[in-house]
PDB file of C-alpha atoms in Angstrom:
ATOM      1  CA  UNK A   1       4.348  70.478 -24.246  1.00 90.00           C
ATOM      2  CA  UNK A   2       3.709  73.680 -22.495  1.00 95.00           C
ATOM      3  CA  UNK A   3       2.092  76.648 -25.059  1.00 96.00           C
ATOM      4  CA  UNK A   4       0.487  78.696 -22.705  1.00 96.00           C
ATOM      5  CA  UNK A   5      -0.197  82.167 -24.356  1.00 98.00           C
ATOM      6  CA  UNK A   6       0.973  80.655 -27.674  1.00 98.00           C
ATOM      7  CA  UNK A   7      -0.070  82.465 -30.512  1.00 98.00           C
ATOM      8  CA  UNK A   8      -1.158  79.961 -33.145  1.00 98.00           C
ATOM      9  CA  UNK A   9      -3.731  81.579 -35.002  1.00 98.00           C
ATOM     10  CA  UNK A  10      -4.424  79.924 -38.655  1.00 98.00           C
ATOM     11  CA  UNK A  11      -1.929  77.280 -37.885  1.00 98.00           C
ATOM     12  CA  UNK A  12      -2.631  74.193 -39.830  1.00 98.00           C
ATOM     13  CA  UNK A  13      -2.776  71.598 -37.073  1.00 98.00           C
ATOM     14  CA  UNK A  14      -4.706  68.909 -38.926  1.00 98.00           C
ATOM     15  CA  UNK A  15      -3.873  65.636 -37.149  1.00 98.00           C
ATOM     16  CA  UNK A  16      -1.578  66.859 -35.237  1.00 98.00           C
ATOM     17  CA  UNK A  17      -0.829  64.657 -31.297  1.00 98.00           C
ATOM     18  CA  UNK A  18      -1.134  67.061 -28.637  1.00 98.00           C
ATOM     19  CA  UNK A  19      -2.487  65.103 -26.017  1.00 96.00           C
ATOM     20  CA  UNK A  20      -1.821  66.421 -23.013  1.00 94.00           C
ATOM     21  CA  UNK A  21      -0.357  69.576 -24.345  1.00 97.00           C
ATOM     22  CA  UNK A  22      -1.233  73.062 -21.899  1.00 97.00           C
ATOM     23  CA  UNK A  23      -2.219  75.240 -24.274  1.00 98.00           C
ATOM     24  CA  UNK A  24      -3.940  77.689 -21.136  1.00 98.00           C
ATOM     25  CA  UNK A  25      -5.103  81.142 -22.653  1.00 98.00           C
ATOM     26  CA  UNK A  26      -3.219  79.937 -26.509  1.00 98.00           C
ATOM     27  CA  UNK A  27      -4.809  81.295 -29.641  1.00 98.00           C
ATOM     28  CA  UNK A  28      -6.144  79.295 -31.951  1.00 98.00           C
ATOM     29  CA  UNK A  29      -8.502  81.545 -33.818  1.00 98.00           C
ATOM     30  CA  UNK A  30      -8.663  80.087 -36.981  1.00 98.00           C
ATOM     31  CA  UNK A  31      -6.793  77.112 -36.470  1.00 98.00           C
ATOM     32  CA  UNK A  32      -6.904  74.074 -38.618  1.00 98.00           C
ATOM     33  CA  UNK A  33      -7.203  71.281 -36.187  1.00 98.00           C
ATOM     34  CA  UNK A  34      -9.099  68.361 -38.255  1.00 98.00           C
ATOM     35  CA  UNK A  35      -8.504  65.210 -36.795  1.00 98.00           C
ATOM     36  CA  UNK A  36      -6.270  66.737 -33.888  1.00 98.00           C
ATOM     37  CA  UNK A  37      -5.752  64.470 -30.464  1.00 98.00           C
ATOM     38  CA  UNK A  38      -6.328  67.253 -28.021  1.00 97.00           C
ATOM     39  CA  UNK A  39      -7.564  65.196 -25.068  1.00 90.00           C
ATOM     40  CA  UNK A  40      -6.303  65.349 -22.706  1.00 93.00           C
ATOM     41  CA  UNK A  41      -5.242  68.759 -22.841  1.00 96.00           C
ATOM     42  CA  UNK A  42      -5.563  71.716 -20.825  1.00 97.00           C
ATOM     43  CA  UNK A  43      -7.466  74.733 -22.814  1.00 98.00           C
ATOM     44  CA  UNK A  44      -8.434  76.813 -19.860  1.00 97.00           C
ATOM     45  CA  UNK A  45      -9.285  80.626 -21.944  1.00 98.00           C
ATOM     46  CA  UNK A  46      -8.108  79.589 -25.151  1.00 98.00           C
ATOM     47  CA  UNK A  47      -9.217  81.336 -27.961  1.00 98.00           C
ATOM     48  CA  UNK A  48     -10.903  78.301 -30.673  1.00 98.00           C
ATOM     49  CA  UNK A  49     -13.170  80.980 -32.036  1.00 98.00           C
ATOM     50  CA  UNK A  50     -13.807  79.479 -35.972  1.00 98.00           C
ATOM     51  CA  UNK A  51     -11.353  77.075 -35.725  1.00 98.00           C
ATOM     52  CA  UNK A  52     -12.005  73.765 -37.729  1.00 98.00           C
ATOM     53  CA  UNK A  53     -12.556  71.265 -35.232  1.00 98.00           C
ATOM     54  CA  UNK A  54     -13.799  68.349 -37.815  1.00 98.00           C
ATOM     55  CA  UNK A  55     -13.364  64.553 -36.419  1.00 97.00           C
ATOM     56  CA  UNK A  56     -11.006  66.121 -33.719  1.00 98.00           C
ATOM     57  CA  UNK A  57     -10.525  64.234 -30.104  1.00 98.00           C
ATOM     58  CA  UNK A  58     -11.624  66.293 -26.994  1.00 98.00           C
ATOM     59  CA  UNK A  59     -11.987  63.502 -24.671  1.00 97.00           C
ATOM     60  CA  UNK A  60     -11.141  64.787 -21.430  1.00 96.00           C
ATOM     61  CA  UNK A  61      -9.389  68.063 -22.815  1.00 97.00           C
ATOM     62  CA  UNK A  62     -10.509  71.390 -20.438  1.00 97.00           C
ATOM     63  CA  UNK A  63     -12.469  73.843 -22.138  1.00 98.00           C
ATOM     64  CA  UNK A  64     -13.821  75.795 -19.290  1.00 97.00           C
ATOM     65  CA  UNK A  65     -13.059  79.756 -20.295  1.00 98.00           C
ATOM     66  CA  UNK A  66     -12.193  78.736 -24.033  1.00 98.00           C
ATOM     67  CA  UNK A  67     -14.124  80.410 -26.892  1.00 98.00           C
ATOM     68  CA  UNK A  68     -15.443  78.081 -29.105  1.00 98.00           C
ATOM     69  CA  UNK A  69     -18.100  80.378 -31.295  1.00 98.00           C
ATOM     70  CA  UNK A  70     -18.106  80.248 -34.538  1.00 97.00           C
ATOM     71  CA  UNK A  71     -16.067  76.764 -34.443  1.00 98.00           C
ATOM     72  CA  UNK A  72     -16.428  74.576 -37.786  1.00 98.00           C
ATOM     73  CA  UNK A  73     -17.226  70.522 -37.646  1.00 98.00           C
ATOM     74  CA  UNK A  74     -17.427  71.191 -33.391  1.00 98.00           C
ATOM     75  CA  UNK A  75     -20.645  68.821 -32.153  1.00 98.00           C
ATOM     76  CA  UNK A  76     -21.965  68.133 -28.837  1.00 98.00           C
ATOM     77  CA  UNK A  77     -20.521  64.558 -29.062  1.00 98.00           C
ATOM     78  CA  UNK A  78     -17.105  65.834 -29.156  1.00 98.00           C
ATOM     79  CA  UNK A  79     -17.723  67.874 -26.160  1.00 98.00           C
ATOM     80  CA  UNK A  80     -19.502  65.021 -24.486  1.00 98.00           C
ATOM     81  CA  UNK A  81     -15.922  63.368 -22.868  1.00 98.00           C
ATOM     82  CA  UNK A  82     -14.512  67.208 -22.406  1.00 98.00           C
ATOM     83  CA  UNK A  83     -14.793  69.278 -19.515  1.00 97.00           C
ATOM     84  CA  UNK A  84     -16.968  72.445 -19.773  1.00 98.00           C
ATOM     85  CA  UNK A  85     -18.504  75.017 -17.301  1.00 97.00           C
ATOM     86  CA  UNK A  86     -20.547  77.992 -17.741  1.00 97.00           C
ATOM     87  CA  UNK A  87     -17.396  79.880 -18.814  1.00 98.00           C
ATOM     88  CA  UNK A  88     -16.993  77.917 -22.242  1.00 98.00           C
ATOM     89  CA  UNK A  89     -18.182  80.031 -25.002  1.00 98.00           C
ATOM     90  CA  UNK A  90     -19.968  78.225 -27.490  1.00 98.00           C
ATOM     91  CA  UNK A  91     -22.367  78.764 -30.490  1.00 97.00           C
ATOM     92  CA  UNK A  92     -26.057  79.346 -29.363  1.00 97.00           C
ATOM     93  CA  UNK A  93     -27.220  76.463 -31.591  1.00 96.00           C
ATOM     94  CA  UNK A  94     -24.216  73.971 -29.650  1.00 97.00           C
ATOM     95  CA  UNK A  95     -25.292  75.782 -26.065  1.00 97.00           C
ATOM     96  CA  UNK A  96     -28.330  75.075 -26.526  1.00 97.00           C
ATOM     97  CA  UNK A  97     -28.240  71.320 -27.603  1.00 98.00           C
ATOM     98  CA  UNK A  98     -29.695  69.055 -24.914  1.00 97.00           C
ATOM     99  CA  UNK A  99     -26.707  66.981 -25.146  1.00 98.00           C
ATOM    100  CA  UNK A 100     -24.199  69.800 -24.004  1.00 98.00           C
ATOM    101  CA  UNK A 101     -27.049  70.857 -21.800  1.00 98.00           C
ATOM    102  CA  UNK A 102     -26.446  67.561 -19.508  1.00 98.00           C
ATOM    103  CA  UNK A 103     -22.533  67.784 -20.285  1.00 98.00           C
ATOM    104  CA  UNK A 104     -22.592  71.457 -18.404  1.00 98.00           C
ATOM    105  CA  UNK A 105     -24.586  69.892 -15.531  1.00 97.00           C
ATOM    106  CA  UNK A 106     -22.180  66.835 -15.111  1.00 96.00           C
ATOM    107  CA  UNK A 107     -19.002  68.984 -15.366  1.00 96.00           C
ATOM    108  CA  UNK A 108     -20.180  71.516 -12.848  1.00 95.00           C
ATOM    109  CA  UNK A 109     -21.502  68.755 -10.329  1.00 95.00           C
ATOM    110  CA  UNK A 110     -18.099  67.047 -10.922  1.00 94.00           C
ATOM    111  CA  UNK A 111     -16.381  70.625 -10.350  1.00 93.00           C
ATOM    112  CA  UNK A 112     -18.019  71.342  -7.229  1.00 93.00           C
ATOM    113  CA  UNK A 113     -17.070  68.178  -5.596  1.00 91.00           C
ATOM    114  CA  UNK A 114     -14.436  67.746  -3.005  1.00 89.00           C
ATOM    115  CA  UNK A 115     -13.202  64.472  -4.809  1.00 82.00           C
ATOM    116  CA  UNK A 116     -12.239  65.993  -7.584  1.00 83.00           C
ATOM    117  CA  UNK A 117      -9.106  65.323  -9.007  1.00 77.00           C
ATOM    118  CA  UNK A 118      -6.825  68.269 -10.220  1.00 76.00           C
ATOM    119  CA  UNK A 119      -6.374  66.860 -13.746  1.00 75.00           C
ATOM    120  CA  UNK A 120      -9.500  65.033 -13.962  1.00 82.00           C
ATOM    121  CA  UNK A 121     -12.674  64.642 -16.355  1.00 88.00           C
ATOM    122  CA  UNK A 122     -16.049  63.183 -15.576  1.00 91.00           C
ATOM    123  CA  UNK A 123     -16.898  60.095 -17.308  1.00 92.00           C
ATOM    124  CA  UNK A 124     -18.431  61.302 -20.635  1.00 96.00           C
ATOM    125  CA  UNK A 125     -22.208  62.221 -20.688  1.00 96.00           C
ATOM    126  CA  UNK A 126     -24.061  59.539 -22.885  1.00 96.00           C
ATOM    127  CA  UNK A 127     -26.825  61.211 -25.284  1.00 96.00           C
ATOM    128  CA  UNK A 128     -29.975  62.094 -23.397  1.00 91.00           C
ATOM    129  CA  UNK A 129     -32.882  60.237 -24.441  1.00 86.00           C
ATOM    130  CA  UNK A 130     -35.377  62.355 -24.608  1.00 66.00           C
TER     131      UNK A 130
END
């Protein structure tokens, strides 16, 4: 499903299947999306900003340029499988976490490399340790 530009602002999405949806630049400000399937999607500049992101599926959906401040139920293990880079706006206490720390640095290794594929994730970044 193509939705580029789409303006869904405050749409109640809750559980909705929009795996592999392109929803490039959409707004979702506000959005319910509880329990969504967004991965793989493509959210290259979408606007997330206080959407409710509770128990929702990012695995390999792309973030990088989407605003995610201010998103409800978002945690660094949802953005784990996803693909971020230094564009993706999140909440200071979420930018912060060590977790998405090591996320950032696996996306933008994997986005520098000649091998990547166009629609393509790196493996998920397992919880650091320490």
């Amino acid at each position: 499903m193509f939705l580029t530009w789409a303006d869904l602002q405050r749409a109640d999405l809750r559980g909705a299947d929009l795996r592999g949806t392109i929803l490039n630049s959409a707004s979702l400000h506000l959005a319910i999306l509880d329990g969504a399937d967004l991965g793989p999607a493509s959210l290259h500049g979408a606007d997330l900003r206080g959407a409710r992101l509770s128990r929702t599926n990012l695995a390999g959906a792309m973030l990088e340029g989407a605003d995610l401040r201010g998103a409800i139920g978002l945690t660094a293990e949802q953005l784990s499988p996803a693909l971020i880079d230094a564009s993706t706006q999140l909440s200071p206490d979420l930018a912060n976490d060590p977790w998405v720390v090591a996320r950032l640095r696996d996306c933008e290794k994997y986005l520098a490399s000649p091998a990547r594929k166009p629609w393509g994730c790196p493996t998920a970044t397992q919880r650091p340790t320490s």
